[in-house]
């Protein structure tokens, strides 16, 4: 009897020990798996030899313009305009009206707002914090709620600068009217070149990392459209390229995990496209591929954005940067539109998933927190539904057109493509 009891106790002991070890292993595994994956130091490992050859060949051709539009695409749009086709005709008239207004705008400078380094460093307040001083309530930081008392001047001016330069660049491209180019060059000069007013070409604060990444891309888009303008002084053009190179290489020095990273990658890809810098392009396109399996699940959800108070808005915001990077890559000879991870997940799956929720009267109710409806008007505060113009141009899916038509054309993507129905529409 004692022997049987001893054996039973030993078996029980083995069982308990095994259970404890299993539990510890499970906890360790879950703890490790819940941690954000560490991004690679060199994302070019995600590219192959053919990718490098394509990037090199396109960079050496030095075709201008060739960020989001090339000469053939511009001529195709001009043909549609000559025939009075819609939505291009209406979108063109809106663009010209905006360009005429931009002739009276600015100049813009971070020095208007003071701040570090004699005002040359970019500075703004945290957009979602400081609420306690406004209403005396807690919490002080409230996700998705912009504090009306926050200092946003540099951010607002950066958005205005990029909007006007890109619009003026388009106006010059389609009219060859030098007044548009001259005005754009003067805005670039004040923000980037003039010693008294230029912004330090660096990400100087945590807040600047997202705000510069998302607000300034239109500046480089416009500069690419203007690159061959004979009236742009070659010394100033070289100074702008140097400024662009400095801020692009500073962008390589930091990284994040959520939409910050998507916009950082897009920023690097765009500056690399403008500079014809193979190193920057390889870095950005490699990181794009690395991020797909990290940020997207099998349904196409952007998992880093789902716990936000405006999770649909932020998912579209991240997706905005992702598709724009794919569009840049297309012009550099790389297919990121069709890239899929080992799990078969890519940009198309994410666009399909979010299309169901992105129309004005959506086919399905968004299943996560969204404290306010999607916005399209005014255009200065619109969400990123206009990316479906770019998506539909590449994949003519009926659900993408449904999103577009529900909001109406011409659409506005307020980060870079203020006139996206002119440049990227498909009938």
Coordinates of C-alpha atoms in Angstrom, one line a residue:
X1 CA 0.0 0.0 0.0
X2 CA 2.8 2.4 1.0
X3 CA 4.6 1.6 -2.2
X4 CA 1.5 2.2 -4.3
X5 CA 1.0 5.6 -2.5
X6 CA 4.6 6.5 -3.2
X7 CA 4.2 5.7 -6.9
X8 CA 1.0 7.6 -7.1
X9 CA 2.5 10.6 -5.3
X10 CA 5.5 10.5 -7.7
X11 CA 3.2 10.4 -10.8
X12 CA 1.2 13.3 -9.3
X13 CA 4.5 15.2 -8.7
X14 CA 5.6 14.6 -12.4
X15 CA 2.1 15.8 -13.5
X16 CA 2.3 19.0 -11.4
X17 CA 5.8 19.7 -12.5
X18 CA 4.9 19.2 -16.1
X19 CA 1.9 21.5 -15.7
X20 CA 4.0 24.2 -14.1
X21 CA 6.6 24.0 -16.9
X22 CA 4.0 24.1 -19.5
X23 CA 2.4 27.1 -17.9
X24 CA 5.7 28.9 -17.6
X25 CA 6.5 28.1 -21.2
X26 CA 3.2 29.4 -22.4
X27 CA 3.5 32.6 -20.4
X28 CA 6.9 33.2 -21.8
X29 CA 5.8 32.5 -25.3
X30 CA 2.8 34.8 -25.0
X31 CA 5.0 37.5 -23.5
X32 CA 7.5 37.3 -26.3
X33 CA 4.8 37.1 -29.0
X34 CA 3.0 40.2 -27.5
X35 CA 6.1 42.3 -27.9
X36 CA 6.4 44.5 -31.0
X37 CA 8.8 42.8 -33.5
X38 CA 12.2 44.5 -33.9
X39 CA 12.6 46.1 -37.3
X40 CA 15.7 45.2 -39.2
X41 CA 18.7 47.5 -39.3
X42 CA 19.1 47.0 -43.0
X43 CA 15.7 46.5 -44.7
X44 CA 17.3 46.0 -48.1
X45 CA 17.6 42.3 -47.2
X46 CA 13.9 42.2 -48.3
X47 CA 14.9 43.1 -51.9
X48 CA 16.4 40.8 -54.5
X49 CA 19.0 41.4 -57.2
X50 CA 16.3 42.3 -59.8
X51 CA 14.9 44.9 -57.5
X52 CA 18.3 46.6 -57.1
X53 CA 18.9 46.5 -60.9
X54 CA 15.5 48.1 -61.5
X55 CA 16.1 50.9 -59.0
X56 CA 19.6 51.5 -60.4
X57 CA 18.3 51.6 -64.0
X58 CA 15.5 54.1 -63.2
X59 CA 17.7 56.3 -61.1
X60 CA 20.4 56.5 -63.8
X61 CA 17.8 57.5 -66.5
X62 CA 17.0 60.5 -64.3
X63 CA 13.6 61.0 -66.0
X64 CA 11.7 64.1 -64.8
X65 CA 9.1 64.2 -63.6
X66 CA 8.9 60.7 -62.2
X67 CA 7.6 60.5 -58.6
X68 CA 3.9 60.1 -58.9
X69 CA 3.6 61.1 -62.6
X70 CA 5.8 60.6 -65.6
X71 CA 5.7 62.3 -69.0
X72 CA 3.5 59.7 -70.6
X73 CA 0.9 59.9 -67.9
X74 CA 0.8 63.7 -68.1
X75 CA 0.3 63.5 -71.8
X76 CA -2.5 61.0 -71.4
X77 CA -4.3 63.4 -68.9
X78 CA -3.8 66.3 -71.3
X79 CA -5.5 64.3 -74.0
X80 CA -8.5 63.7 -71.7
X81 CA -8.6 67.4 -70.9
X82 CA -8.6 68.3 -74.6
X83 CA -11.6 66.1 -75.1
X84 CA -13.4 67.6 -72.1
X85 CA -13.6 64.3 -70.3
X86 CA -14.8 64.0 -66.7
X87 CA -13.7 63.9 -63.9
X88 CA -10.5 65.4 -65.3
X89 CA -12.1 68.6 -66.7
X90 CA -13.7 69.6 -63.4
X91 CA -10.7 68.5 -61.4
X92 CA -8.4 70.6 -63.7
X93 CA -10.5 73.7 -63.2
X94 CA -10.4 73.3 -59.5
X95 CA -6.7 72.8 -59.6
X96 CA -6.2 76.0 -61.6
X97 CA -8.4 78.0 -59.3
X98 CA -6.3 76.7 -56.3
X99 CA -3.1 77.6 -58.2
X100 CA -4.3 81.1 -58.8
X101 CA -5.1 81.5 -55.1
X102 CA -1.6 80.1 -54.3
X103 CA 0.0 82.9 -56.2
X104 CA -1.0 85.1 -53.3
X105 CA 0.0 82.7 -50.5
X106 CA 2.9 82.7 -48.2
X107 CA 5.8 82.9 -47.9
X108 CA 5.9 80.4 -45.1
X109 CA 8.7 79.9 -42.5
X110 CA 9.2 78.1 -39.2
X111 CA 10.9 81.3 -37.9
X112 CA 7.5 83.0 -37.9
X113 CA 6.7 80.9 -34.8
X114 CA 10.0 81.3 -32.9
X115 CA 11.3 78.3 -31.1
X116 CA 14.8 76.6 -30.7
X117 CA 17.8 77.5 -32.8
X118 CA 16.7 81.1 -33.4
X119 CA 13.4 79.7 -34.7
X120 CA 14.8 77.5 -37.4
X121 CA 13.9 74.2 -35.7
X122 CA 10.4 72.8 -36.4
X123 CA 8.2 72.9 -33.2
X124 CA 4.6 72.2 -32.3
X125 CA 2.7 71.1 -29.2
X126 CA 1.4 67.6 -28.7
X127 CA -1.9 67.7 -30.6
X128 CA -3.8 65.4 -28.2
X129 CA -2.4 66.7 -24.9
X130 CA -2.8 69.8 -22.7
X131 CA -6.5 69.4 -22.3
X132 CA -6.5 69.9 -18.5
X133 CA -5.5 73.5 -19.0
X134 CA -8.5 74.0 -21.4
X135 CA -11.3 72.4 -19.4
X136 CA -9.8 71.5 -16.0
X137 CA -10.6 67.8 -16.6
X138 CA -8.6 64.6 -16.8
X139 CA -7.0 62.9 -18.7
X140 CA -4.7 65.5 -20.0
X141 CA -4.0 63.5 -23.2
X142 CA -7.1 62.3 -25.2
X143 CA -6.5 60.1 -28.2
X144 CA -8.1 61.5 -31.4
X145 CA -9.1 64.8 -29.9
X146 CA -7.0 67.8 -31.0
X147 CA -6.6 70.4 -28.3
X148 CA -7.8 73.7 -29.7
X149 CA -5.2 75.6 -27.6
X150 CA -2.2 73.5 -29.0
X151 CA 0.5 75.4 -30.9
X152 CA 0.1 74.0 -34.4
X153 CA 1.5 76.9 -36.4
X154 CA 4.5 75.2 -37.9
X155 CA 2.4 72.1 -38.8
X156 CA -0.3 74.3 -40.4
X157 CA 2.2 76.2 -42.4
X158 CA 4.0 73.1 -43.6
X159 CA 0.7 71.7 -44.9
X160 CA -0.1 75.0 -46.6
X161 CA 3.5 75.1 -48.1
X162 CA 3.3 71.6 -49.5
X163 CA -0.2 72.0 -50.8
X164 CA 0.7 75.2 -52.7
X165 CA 4.0 73.9 -54.1
X166 CA 2.4 70.7 -55.4
X167 CA -0.6 72.6 -56.9
X168 CA 1.6 75.2 -58.5
X169 CA 3.8 72.4 -59.8
X170 CA 0.8 70.8 -61.5
X171 CA -0.4 74.2 -62.8
X172 CA 3.0 74.8 -64.4
X173 CA 3.1 71.2 -65.8
X174 CA -0.2 71.6 -67.6
X175 CA 0.1 75.2 -68.7
X176 CA 3.8 76.0 -68.9
X177 CA 3.0 79.3 -67.4
X178 CA 6.1 80.6 -65.6
X179 CA 4.2 82.5 -63.0
X180 CA 3.2 79.3 -61.3
X181 CA 6.7 77.9 -61.3
X182 CA 8.3 81.2 -60.1
X183 CA 5.8 81.3 -57.1
X184 CA 6.6 77.7 -56.2
X185 CA 10.3 78.3 -56.3
X186 CA 9.9 81.3 -54.0
X187 CA 8.0 79.2 -51.5
X188 CA 10.7 76.6 -51.6
X189 CA 13.4 79.2 -51.2
X190 CA 11.8 80.7 -48.0
X191 CA 11.2 77.3 -46.3
X192 CA 14.4 75.5 -47.3
X193 CA 17.1 77.7 -48.6
X194 CA 17.1 81.3 -47.3
X195 CA 19.5 81.6 -44.4
X196 CA 17.1 83.8 -42.4
X197 CA 14.0 81.7 -42.8
X198 CA 15.0 78.1 -43.6
X199 CA 13.9 75.2 -41.5
X200 CA 16.6 73.0 -40.0
X201 CA 16.5 69.8 -42.2
X202 CA 15.9 67.4 -39.3
X203 CA 13.3 65.8 -37.1
X204 CA 13.9 67.8 -34.0
X205 CA 11.2 66.4 -31.7
X206 CA 9.0 63.3 -31.3
X207 CA 6.0 65.2 -32.6
X208 CA 8.0 66.4 -35.6
X209 CA 8.5 62.8 -36.7
X210 CA 4.9 62.3 -37.8
X211 CA 4.1 65.9 -38.6
X212 CA 7.0 66.5 -41.0
X213 CA 6.6 63.0 -42.5
X214 CA 3.0 63.6 -43.3
X215 CA 2.9 67.4 -44.1
X216 CA 6.0 68.0 -46.4
X217 CA 5.8 65.3 -49.1
X218 CA 3.8 67.6 -51.4
X219 CA 6.9 69.9 -51.4
X220 CA 9.0 67.2 -53.1
X221 CA 6.2 66.2 -55.4
X222 CA 5.9 69.8 -56.6
X223 CA 9.7 70.2 -56.9
X224 CA 9.8 67.1 -59.1
X225 CA 7.2 68.6 -61.4
X226 CA 9.2 71.8 -61.5
X227 CA 12.7 70.3 -61.9
X228 CA 13.1 71.1 -65.6
X229 CA 11.8 74.7 -65.3
X230 CA 14.5 76.9 -66.9
X231 CA 13.9 79.7 -64.4
X232 CA 14.8 77.6 -61.4
X233 CA 18.4 78.7 -60.6
X234 CA 20.8 75.8 -60.7
X235 CA 22.5 76.8 -57.5
X236 CA 19.2 77.1 -55.6
X237 CA 18.1 73.8 -57.0
X238 CA 21.3 72.2 -55.8
X239 CA 20.8 73.8 -52.4
X240 CA 17.3 72.3 -52.2
X241 CA 18.6 68.9 -53.1
X242 CA 21.2 69.2 -50.3
X243 CA 18.4 70.2 -47.9
X244 CA 16.3 67.3 -49.0
X245 CA 19.2 64.8 -48.7
X246 CA 19.9 66.0 -45.1
X247 CA 16.3 65.5 -43.9
X248 CA 15.9 62.2 -45.8
X249 CA 19.0 60.7 -44.2
X250 CA 17.8 62.0 -40.8
X251 CA 14.5 60.1 -41.4
X252 CA 16.6 56.9 -41.7
X253 CA 17.9 57.3 -38.2
X254 CA 14.6 56.6 -36.4
X255 CA 11.7 54.2 -36.7
X256 CA 8.3 53.4 -35.2
X257 CA 5.8 50.6 -35.4
X258 CA 2.5 52.1 -36.3
X259 CA 1.3 54.7 -38.9
X260 CA 4.4 56.8 -38.0
X261 CA 6.5 54.2 -39.8
X262 CA 4.3 54.0 -42.9
X263 CA 4.6 57.8 -43.3
X264 CA 8.4 57.7 -42.5
X265 CA 8.8 55.0 -45.2
X266 CA 6.8 57.1 -47.7
X267 CA 8.8 60.2 -46.8
X268 CA 12.1 58.3 -47.5
X269 CA 10.7 56.8 -50.7
X270 CA 9.6 60.2 -52.0
X271 CA 12.7 62.1 -51.2
X272 CA 14.7 59.2 -52.7
X273 CA 12.6 59.4 -55.8
X274 CA 13.2 63.1 -56.1
X275 CA 17.0 62.8 -55.5
X276 CA 17.4 59.6 -57.6
X277 CA 19.1 58.2 -54.5
X278 CA 19.3 54.4 -54.9
X279 CA 20.2 53.9 -51.2
X280 CA 17.1 55.7 -49.9
X281 CA 14.9 53.9 -52.4
X282 CA 16.2 50.5 -51.5
X283 CA 15.8 51.2 -47.8
X284 CA 12.2 52.4 -48.2
X285 CA 11.0 49.6 -50.5
X286 CA 12.7 47.0 -48.4
X287 CA 11.0 48.4 -45.2
X288 CA 7.7 48.4 -47.0
X289 CA 8.0 44.6 -47.6
X290 CA 9.1 44.0 -44.0
X291 CA 6.1 45.9 -42.6
X292 CA 3.4 44.1 -44.5
X293 CA 3.4 40.9 -42.3
X294 CA 4.0 42.9 -39.2
X295 CA 1.2 45.4 -39.6
X296 CA -1.5 43.4 -41.5
X297 CA -3.3 40.3 -40.5
X298 CA -4.9 37.8 -42.8
X299 CA -8.1 39.8 -43.2
X300 CA -6.1 42.9 -44.2
X301 CA -6.7 44.8 -40.9
X302 CA -4.0 47.2 -39.8
X303 CA -3.5 45.8 -36.3
X304 CA -1.4 48.7 -35.0
X305 CA -4.4 51.1 -35.5
X306 CA -7.3 49.0 -34.1
X307 CA -7.0 50.2 -30.4
X308 CA -7.3 53.9 -31.4
X309 CA -10.4 56.0 -30.6
X310 CA -10.7 56.7 -34.4
X311 CA -9.4 53.4 -35.5
X312 CA -11.0 53.5 -39.0
X313 CA -9.6 57.0 -39.6
X314 CA -6.2 55.9 -38.5
X315 CA -6.3 52.6 -40.5
X316 CA -7.1 54.6 -43.6
X317 CA -4.4 57.1 -42.6
X318 CA -1.8 54.4 -42.5
X319 CA -3.1 52.8 -45.7
X320 CA -2.8 56.2 -47.4
X321 CA 1.0 56.1 -46.9
X322 CA 1.2 52.5 -47.9
X323 CA -0.5 52.9 -51.3
X324 CA 1.4 56.1 -52.0
X325 CA 4.7 54.3 -51.4
X326 CA 3.5 51.5 -53.9
X327 CA 2.8 54.2 -56.4
X328 CA 6.2 55.7 -56.0
X329 CA 7.8 52.3 -56.4
X330 CA 5.9 51.7 -59.6
X331 CA 7.6 54.7 -61.1
X332 CA 11.0 53.3 -59.9
X333 CA 10.5 49.9 -61.5
X334 CA 9.4 48.0 -58.4
X335 CA 6.0 46.3 -58.0
X336 CA 4.8 46.8 -54.4
X337 CA 1.2 46.9 -55.4
X338 CA 1.4 43.2 -56.0
X339 CA 3.7 42.3 -53.1
X340 CA 2.3 39.8 -50.7
X341 CA 3.8 38.3 -47.5
X342 CA 4.4 34.6 -47.0
X343 CA 0.8 34.5 -45.5
X344 CA -0.6 35.8 -48.8
X345 CA -1.3 39.3 -47.4
X346 CA -0.6 42.6 -49.1
X347 CA -2.0 46.0 -50.1
X348 CA -4.9 44.6 -52.1
X349 CA -6.3 42.7 -49.0
X350 CA -6.1 45.8 -46.9
X351 CA -7.9 47.9 -49.5
X352 CA -10.6 45.3 -49.9
X353 CA -11.2 45.0 -46.2
X354 CA -11.4 48.8 -45.6
X355 CA -13.5 49.5 -48.7
X356 CA -16.5 47.9 -47.0
X357 CA -16.4 50.6 -44.3
X358 CA -15.2 53.7 -46.3
X359 CA -18.2 54.8 -48.3
X360 CA -20.4 57.6 -47.2
X361 CA -23.1 55.0 -46.6
X362 CA -20.9 52.0 -45.9
X363 CA -21.9 48.4 -46.7
X364 CA -20.9 47.3 -43.2
X365 CA -20.6 48.9 -39.8
X366 CA -17.0 49.4 -38.6
X367 CA -16.5 46.9 -35.7
X368 CA -14.0 48.9 -33.7
X369 CA -14.1 52.3 -31.9
X370 CA -14.6 55.3 -34.1
X371 CA -15.6 58.3 -32.0
X372 CA -16.7 60.4 -35.0
X373 CA -17.8 59.7 -38.6
X374 CA -15.3 59.8 -41.5
X375 CA -14.8 63.4 -42.9
X376 CA -14.4 64.4 -46.5
X377 CA -15.5 68.1 -46.3
X378 CA -14.0 70.5 -45.7
X379 CA -11.0 69.2 -47.7
X380 CA -8.6 70.5 -45.1
X381 CA -10.0 68.0 -42.6
X382 CA -10.8 65.1 -44.8
X383 CA -10.0 61.4 -44.0
X384 CA -8.1 59.3 -46.5
X385 CA -11.0 57.8 -48.5
X386 CA -9.6 59.5 -51.7
X387 CA -6.9 56.8 -51.8
X388 CA -9.5 54.7 -53.6
X389 CA -8.9 56.9 -56.7
X390 CA -5.3 55.5 -56.7
X391 CA -6.5 52.0 -55.8
X392 CA -9.2 52.0 -58.6
X393 CA -6.7 53.2 -61.1
X394 CA -4.6 50.1 -60.4
X395 CA -7.4 47.6 -59.7
X396 CA -10.8 48.5 -61.2
X397 CA -12.8 46.8 -58.4
X398 CA -16.5 47.8 -58.2
X399 CA -16.2 48.3 -54.4
X400 CA -13.5 50.9 -54.9
X401 CA -15.6 52.8 -57.3
X402 CA -18.5 52.6 -54.9
X403 CA -16.3 54.4 -52.3
X404 CA -15.4 57.1 -54.8
X405 CA -18.9 57.7 -56.1
X406 CA -20.4 57.8 -52.6
X407 CA -18.3 60.8 -51.8
X408 CA -18.2 62.4 -55.2
X409 CA -15.5 63.6 -57.5
X410 CA -13.2 65.5 -57.7
X411 CA -11.7 63.9 -54.6
X412 CA -9.0 65.3 -52.4
X413 CA -6.2 63.5 -50.6
X414 CA -5.0 66.2 -48.3
X415 CA -1.6 64.8 -47.5
X416 CA 0.0 64.9 -50.9
X417 CA -2.5 64.7 -53.7
X418 CA -4.9 67.6 -53.3
X419 CA -5.9 67.0 -56.9
X420 CA -6.0 63.2 -57.0
X421 CA -9.0 63.0 -59.4
X422 CA -7.0 65.0 -61.9
X423 CA -3.9 62.9 -61.7
X424 CA -5.0 59.4 -60.8
X425 CA -8.7 58.9 -61.7
X426 CA -9.9 56.1 -63.8
X427 CA -13.3 56.3 -65.5

